[in-house]
Amino acid sequence: MSVLSEQDRGFWEENGYVIVHQAVPQANLDAVIDTIWTFLGMDPNDPDDWYREPHRKGGMVELYQHQALWNNRQYPRVHQAFTEIWRTEKLWVSMDRANMKPPARPDKPEWDHPGMVHWDLDTAARPIPFKVQGVLYLTDTAENQGGFQCVPGFHRQFEEWVKTQPADRHPHRPDLTDLTVKRIPGRAGDLLIWHSLLPHGNGRNTSDRPRLAQYVTMYPADEKNEEARQHRIRMWRDRLSPTGAAFPGDPRGLEQQYGKTADLTELGKKLLGLELWDSA
Ligand SMILES: O=C(O)CCC(=O)C(=O)O
């Protein structure tokens, strides 16, 4: 059965993002939420406890390989949604982190994250590869709660817009002068998938609740790339974070020291690269 309706498809084409409701069961959401608070060593019921490391300004939680995260990555409805976007089931899943962005507070100015808008892909490249990204809303998230925001429909306007921009424009940071950034509220269990050409990011949290989310995306499995496949297997097995400046990892090394390698379902093994789609 399709996850995306005709209407969803039309919305996706027009806006460059789509929301899959109830992408995973509530128990999966609860498990990630508990894991985030435990990993942070914070009391979810005590807002005074939310403004300190180990999460970083902007709320990124350097947690990557926990079973609870994997249970969402390998949840069939999540895979089905990405299958319909990519029009192939032969996908690999990202091993991405979580987010806990606390509300802005006048007495905690150093933790007041204004939000951001960027592109992860290099918009100076030609051709620009088709890519998608995704975020799972772990709780109901109001418009002012610091959640996902983007410029809807920009994937259709990019080529015209870029002609109006200076040659030395930043390939990862759009000039937002003539663009309208929309904040996208959602319900717990919503999986929002976006076209990577949309300028996107998250907003300032002016609510009184923390913003909680898990990032997850999929892309066609690169099974002929044995080095990449082995690297992915090592990441899962040894519970590593991705490399690169954007992913500093957890300085405490909690996952590496105390974590347990996540159990994978048959689907999970293929989504990791432990088993091959093509030998099936
Ligand atoms: O927090 C979000 O919803 C957006 C995150 C983001 O900008 C990204 O994953 O590139």
Short mmCIF file of C-alpha atoms and ligand atoms in Angstrom, two decimals:
data_model
loop_
_atom_site.label_atom_id
_atom_site.label_comp_id
_atom_site.label_asym_id
_atom_site.label_seq_id
_atom_site.Cartn_x
_atom_site.Cartn_y
_atom_site.Cartn_z
CA MET A 1 0.00 0.00 0.00
CA SER A 2 1.25 3.47 -0.87
CA VAL A 3 2.21 5.81 1.92
CA LEU A 4 1.98 8.93 -0.25
CA SER A 5 -1.46 9.71 -1.67
CA GLU A 6 -1.97 11.45 -5.03
CA GLN A 7 -2.53 14.61 -3.05
CA ASP A 8 0.74 14.13 -1.15
CA ARG A 9 2.55 13.68 -4.46
CA GLY A 10 1.07 16.87 -5.84
CA PHE A 11 2.03 18.69 -2.66
CA TRP A 12 5.57 17.29 -2.89
CA GLU A 13 5.97 18.40 -6.51
CA GLU A 14 4.70 21.87 -5.76
CA ASN A 15 6.28 22.54 -2.36
CA GLY A 16 9.36 20.32 -2.30
CA TYR A 17 8.38 18.79 1.00
CA VAL A 18 5.79 16.32 2.21
CA ILE A 19 4.60 15.09 5.61
CA VAL A 20 3.95 11.43 6.36
CA HIS A 21 1.73 11.20 9.43
CA GLN A 22 2.18 8.50 12.06
CA ALA A 23 5.34 7.33 10.36
CA VAL A 24 6.27 5.24 13.42
CA PRO A 25 4.29 4.09 16.50
CA GLN A 26 4.12 6.23 19.64
CA ALA A 27 6.23 3.66 21.52
CA ASN A 28 9.10 4.31 19.10
CA LEU A 29 8.83 8.04 19.70
CA ASP A 30 8.76 7.57 23.47
CA ALA A 31 11.86 5.37 23.28
CA VAL A 32 13.86 8.04 21.42
CA ILE A 33 12.63 10.79 23.74
CA ASP A 34 13.70 8.79 26.82
CA THR A 35 17.03 8.01 25.18
CA ILE A 36 17.69 11.69 24.42
CA TRP A 37 17.07 12.80 28.01
CA THR A 38 19.11 9.93 29.44
CA PHE A 39 21.96 10.65 27.03
CA LEU A 40 21.86 14.35 27.95
CA GLY A 41 21.63 13.48 31.65
CA MET A 42 18.80 15.99 32.02
CA ASP A 43 15.48 15.93 33.80
CA PRO A 44 12.73 16.36 31.18
CA ASN A 45 10.46 17.81 33.87
CA ASP A 46 12.88 20.45 35.08
CA PRO A 47 13.35 23.25 32.52
CA ASP A 48 16.19 24.73 34.60
CA ASP A 49 18.18 21.61 33.76
CA TRP A 50 18.01 22.04 29.94
CA TYR A 51 20.63 24.74 29.44
CA ARG A 52 24.00 23.06 29.59
CA GLU A 53 26.18 20.70 27.68
CA PRO A 54 26.38 18.04 26.30
CA HIS A 55 23.86 19.30 23.74
CA ARG A 56 25.11 22.20 21.72
CA LYS A 57 23.69 25.58 20.90
CA GLY A 58 20.98 24.80 18.36
CA GLY A 59 20.13 21.66 20.28
CA MET A 60 22.05 19.05 18.31
CA VAL A 61 22.31 15.83 20.32
CA GLU A 62 25.41 13.84 19.36
CA LEU A 63 23.70 10.48 19.59
CA TYR A 64 23.76 8.27 16.51
CA GLN A 65 23.65 4.51 16.99
CA HIS A 66 21.16 3.77 19.72
CA GLN A 67 18.60 1.01 19.21
CA ALA A 68 15.77 3.52 19.56
CA LEU A 69 17.11 5.56 16.62
CA TRP A 70 17.63 2.42 14.57
CA ASN A 71 14.09 1.23 15.25
CA ASN A 72 12.81 4.30 13.44
CA ARG A 73 15.36 4.01 10.63
CA GLN A 74 14.28 0.44 9.99
CA TYR A 75 10.55 1.01 10.45
CA PRO A 76 8.86 -0.24 7.25
CA ARG A 77 6.57 2.77 6.79
CA VAL A 78 9.57 5.10 6.90
CA HIS A 79 11.33 3.01 4.26
CA GLN A 80 8.15 2.89 2.17
CA ALA A 81 7.89 6.69 2.18
CA PHE A 82 11.44 7.11 0.91
CA THR A 83 10.89 4.29 -1.61
CA GLU A 84 8.05 6.28 -3.13
CA ILE A 85 10.15 9.42 -3.31
CA TRP A 86 13.14 7.66 -4.89
CA ARG A 87 11.05 5.12 -6.86
CA THR A 88 13.34 2.33 -5.71
CA GLU A 89 13.31 0.30 -2.52
CA LYS A 90 17.06 -0.28 -2.71
CA LEU A 91 18.07 2.41 -0.27
CA TRP A 92 20.62 3.09 2.44
CA VAL A 93 19.61 5.01 5.54
CA SER A 94 21.50 7.91 7.11
CA MET A 95 22.91 7.46 10.62
CA ASP A 96 22.02 10.89 11.83
CA ARG A 97 21.48 12.46 15.23
CA ALA A 98 18.66 13.92 17.27
CA ASN A 99 17.72 17.42 18.33
CA MET A 100 16.56 18.92 21.62
CA LYS A 101 16.24 22.65 21.31
CA PRO A 102 15.15 24.24 24.59
CA PRO A 103 12.98 27.36 24.64
CA ALA A 104 14.77 30.70 24.44
CA ARG A 105 15.02 32.22 27.93
CA PRO A 106 16.13 35.73 28.86
CA ASP A 107 18.26 34.35 31.71
CA LYS A 108 20.04 31.88 29.39
CA PRO A 109 21.11 34.09 26.48
CA GLU A 110 23.99 31.81 25.53
CA TRP A 111 21.45 29.08 24.71
CA ASP A 112 19.14 31.31 22.68
CA HIS A 113 19.49 29.92 19.17
CA PRO A 114 17.98 32.30 16.61
CA GLY A 115 17.40 29.53 14.09
CA MET A 116 19.10 29.10 10.73
CA VAL A 117 18.51 28.57 7.03
CA HIS A 118 21.01 26.84 4.77
CA TRP A 119 21.63 24.21 2.13
CA ASP A 120 23.61 21.09 2.94
CA LEU A 121 24.34 20.50 -0.72
CA ASP A 122 26.68 22.62 -2.79
CA THR A 123 24.40 24.81 -4.90
CA ALA A 124 27.36 25.94 -7.01
CA ALA A 125 27.80 22.40 -8.39
CA ARG A 126 26.38 21.53 -11.81
CA PRO A 127 24.43 19.42 -12.11
CA ILE A 128 23.08 19.63 -8.60
CA PRO A 129 22.31 16.06 -7.57
CA PHE A 130 18.80 15.18 -6.45
CA LYS A 131 18.83 14.60 -2.71
CA VAL A 132 16.25 14.53 0.04
CA GLN A 133 16.46 14.94 3.80
CA GLY A 134 14.04 14.09 6.56
CA VAL A 135 13.08 14.90 10.12
CA LEU A 136 10.84 12.90 12.44
CA TYR A 137 8.83 15.00 14.88
CA LEU A 138 9.07 13.25 18.24
CA THR A 139 6.46 15.43 19.91
CA ASP A 140 3.73 17.77 18.73
CA THR A 141 5.66 20.81 17.60
CA ALA A 142 4.04 24.23 17.41
CA GLU A 143 5.04 26.80 14.82
CA ASN A 144 7.05 28.77 17.41
CA GLN A 145 8.74 25.72 18.95
CA GLY A 146 12.03 25.86 17.06
CA GLY A 147 11.16 23.18 14.53
CA PHE A 148 11.74 22.73 10.83
CA GLN A 149 11.44 25.71 8.48
CA CYS A 150 12.01 26.09 4.75
CA VAL A 151 11.24 28.10 1.63
CA PRO A 152 8.47 25.99 0.06
CA GLY A 153 8.60 25.51 -3.70
CA PHE A 154 12.12 26.86 -4.02
CA HIS A 155 13.34 23.72 -5.83
CA ARG A 156 11.26 24.91 -8.82
CA GLN A 157 12.55 28.49 -8.64
CA PHE A 158 16.21 27.90 -7.99
CA GLU A 159 17.53 28.19 -11.56
CA GLU A 160 15.72 31.50 -12.19
CA TRP A 161 16.55 32.88 -8.75
CA VAL A 162 20.24 32.08 -8.98
CA LYS A 163 20.52 34.26 -12.12
CA THR A 164 19.62 37.24 -9.94
CA GLN A 165 22.37 36.51 -7.41
CA PRO A 166 25.97 37.78 -7.36
CA ALA A 167 28.66 35.45 -8.68
CA ASP A 168 30.30 35.28 -5.27
CA ARG A 169 27.15 34.25 -3.43
CA HIS A 170 27.53 31.64 -0.69
CA PRO A 171 26.70 28.18 -2.11
CA HIS A 172 25.41 26.94 1.26
CA ARG A 173 23.76 30.12 2.63
CA PRO A 174 21.00 31.77 0.62
CA ASP A 175 20.38 35.50 0.70
CA LEU A 176 16.82 35.46 2.01
CA THR A 177 15.95 39.00 0.90
CA ASP A 178 13.24 38.02 -1.59
CA LEU A 179 12.39 34.64 -0.10
CA THR A 180 9.75 33.65 2.43
CA VAL A 181 10.76 31.17 5.09
CA LYS A 182 7.84 29.16 6.43
CA ARG A 183 7.87 27.40 9.80
CA ILE A 184 6.25 23.98 9.58
CA PRO A 185 4.43 22.79 12.71
CA GLY A 186 3.70 19.08 13.08
CA ARG A 187 2.31 16.29 15.19
CA ALA A 188 4.25 13.64 17.07
CA GLY A 189 5.12 10.93 14.55
CA ASP A 190 5.15 13.19 11.49
CA LEU A 191 8.01 12.45 9.12
CA LEU A 192 8.78 15.52 7.02
CA ILE A 193 10.81 14.78 3.90
CA TRP A 194 12.25 17.71 1.96
CA HIS A 195 14.02 18.28 -1.33
CA SER A 196 17.57 19.33 -0.44
CA LEU A 197 17.40 22.32 -2.77
CA LEU A 198 14.95 24.02 -0.42
CA PRO A 199 16.71 26.51 1.83
CA HIS A 200 15.91 25.01 5.22
CA GLY A 201 16.81 24.85 8.86
CA ASN A 202 15.06 25.26 12.16
CA GLY A 203 13.57 28.23 13.95
CA ARG A 204 13.90 30.01 17.27
CA ASN A 205 12.05 28.27 20.05
CA THR A 206 9.82 30.89 21.64
CA SER A 207 7.43 28.36 23.18
CA ASP A 208 7.76 26.90 26.66
CA ARG A 209 8.43 23.35 25.44
CA PRO A 210 11.63 21.82 24.07
CA ARG A 211 11.74 20.89 20.40
CA LEU A 212 12.50 17.17 20.00
CA ALA A 213 13.31 15.53 16.66
CA GLN A 214 15.27 12.76 14.96
CA TYR A 215 16.89 13.27 11.56
CA VAL A 216 16.55 10.43 9.08
CA THR A 217 16.92 10.23 5.35
CA MET A 218 17.54 7.59 2.70
CA TYR A 219 19.28 7.49 -0.65
CA PRO A 220 19.97 4.85 -3.29
CA ALA A 221 22.24 2.11 -1.94
CA ASP A 222 25.77 2.40 -3.32
CA GLU A 223 26.41 -1.32 -3.02
CA LYS A 224 29.26 -1.42 -5.51
CA ASN A 225 31.21 0.94 -3.28
CA GLU A 226 32.70 -1.64 -0.93
CA GLU A 227 34.68 0.94 1.04
CA ALA A 228 31.56 2.97 1.75
CA ARG A 229 29.64 -0.17 2.69
CA GLN A 230 32.33 -1.32 5.13
CA HIS A 231 32.55 2.16 6.62
CA ARG A 232 28.81 2.12 7.27
CA ILE A 233 29.02 -1.31 8.89
CA ARG A 234 31.84 -0.10 11.15
CA MET A 235 29.84 2.95 12.16
CA TRP A 236 26.90 0.79 13.23
CA ARG A 237 28.96 -1.97 14.84
CA ASP A 238 31.37 0.33 16.75
CA ARG A 239 28.66 2.92 17.38
CA LEU A 240 30.45 5.82 15.75
CA SER A 241 29.29 9.27 14.72
CA PRO A 242 29.70 10.50 11.13
CA THR A 243 32.96 12.26 10.34
CA GLY A 244 33.14 15.93 9.36
CA ALA A 245 33.12 19.29 11.07
CA ALA A 246 29.32 19.38 11.23
CA PHE A 247 29.32 16.22 13.36
CA PRO A 248 31.64 16.77 16.34
CA GLY A 249 30.46 13.62 18.11
CA ASP A 250 30.04 13.18 21.84
CA PRO A 251 33.23 14.16 23.70
CA ARG A 252 32.25 11.74 26.50
CA GLY A 253 32.15 8.81 24.05
CA LEU A 254 29.14 7.38 25.85
CA GLU A 255 27.86 5.36 22.92
CA GLN A 256 31.24 3.85 22.19
CA GLN A 257 31.97 2.94 25.81
CA TYR A 258 28.62 1.84 27.13
CA GLY A 259 26.39 1.39 24.11
CA LYS A 260 25.22 -1.86 22.63
CA THR A 261 25.30 -2.42 18.89
CA ALA A 262 21.72 -2.08 17.67
CA ASP A 263 19.83 -5.16 16.56
CA LEU A 264 18.78 -4.94 12.95
CA THR A 265 15.79 -6.46 11.23
CA GLU A 266 16.15 -7.96 7.77
CA LEU A 267 15.13 -4.58 6.37
CA GLY A 268 17.56 -2.80 8.70
CA LYS A 269 20.44 -4.96 7.48
CA LYS A 270 19.76 -3.90 3.91
CA LEU A 271 19.29 -0.28 4.87
CA LEU A 272 22.70 -0.37 6.55
CA GLY A 273 24.48 -2.32 3.81
CA LEU A 274 25.19 -5.37 5.96
CA GLU A 275 23.12 -7.35 3.47
CA LEU A 276 22.82 -6.51 -0.19
CA TRP A 277 19.57 -5.56 -1.85
CA ASP A 278 20.87 -6.96 -5.06
CA SER A 279 21.59 -10.45 -3.78
CA ALA A 280 18.00 -10.79 -2.60
O1 LIG B 1 16.22 20.87 12.59
C1 LIG B 1 15.69 20.78 11.49
O2 LIG B 1 14.51 20.46 11.38
C2 LIG B 1 16.48 21.09 10.24
C3 LIG B 1 17.82 20.51 10.32
C4 LIG B 1 18.68 20.88 9.16
O3 LIG B 1 18.76 22.01 8.80
C5 LIG B 1 19.43 19.86 8.47
O4 LIG B 1 19.29 18.67 8.82
O5 LIG B 1 20.17 20.20 7.53
#
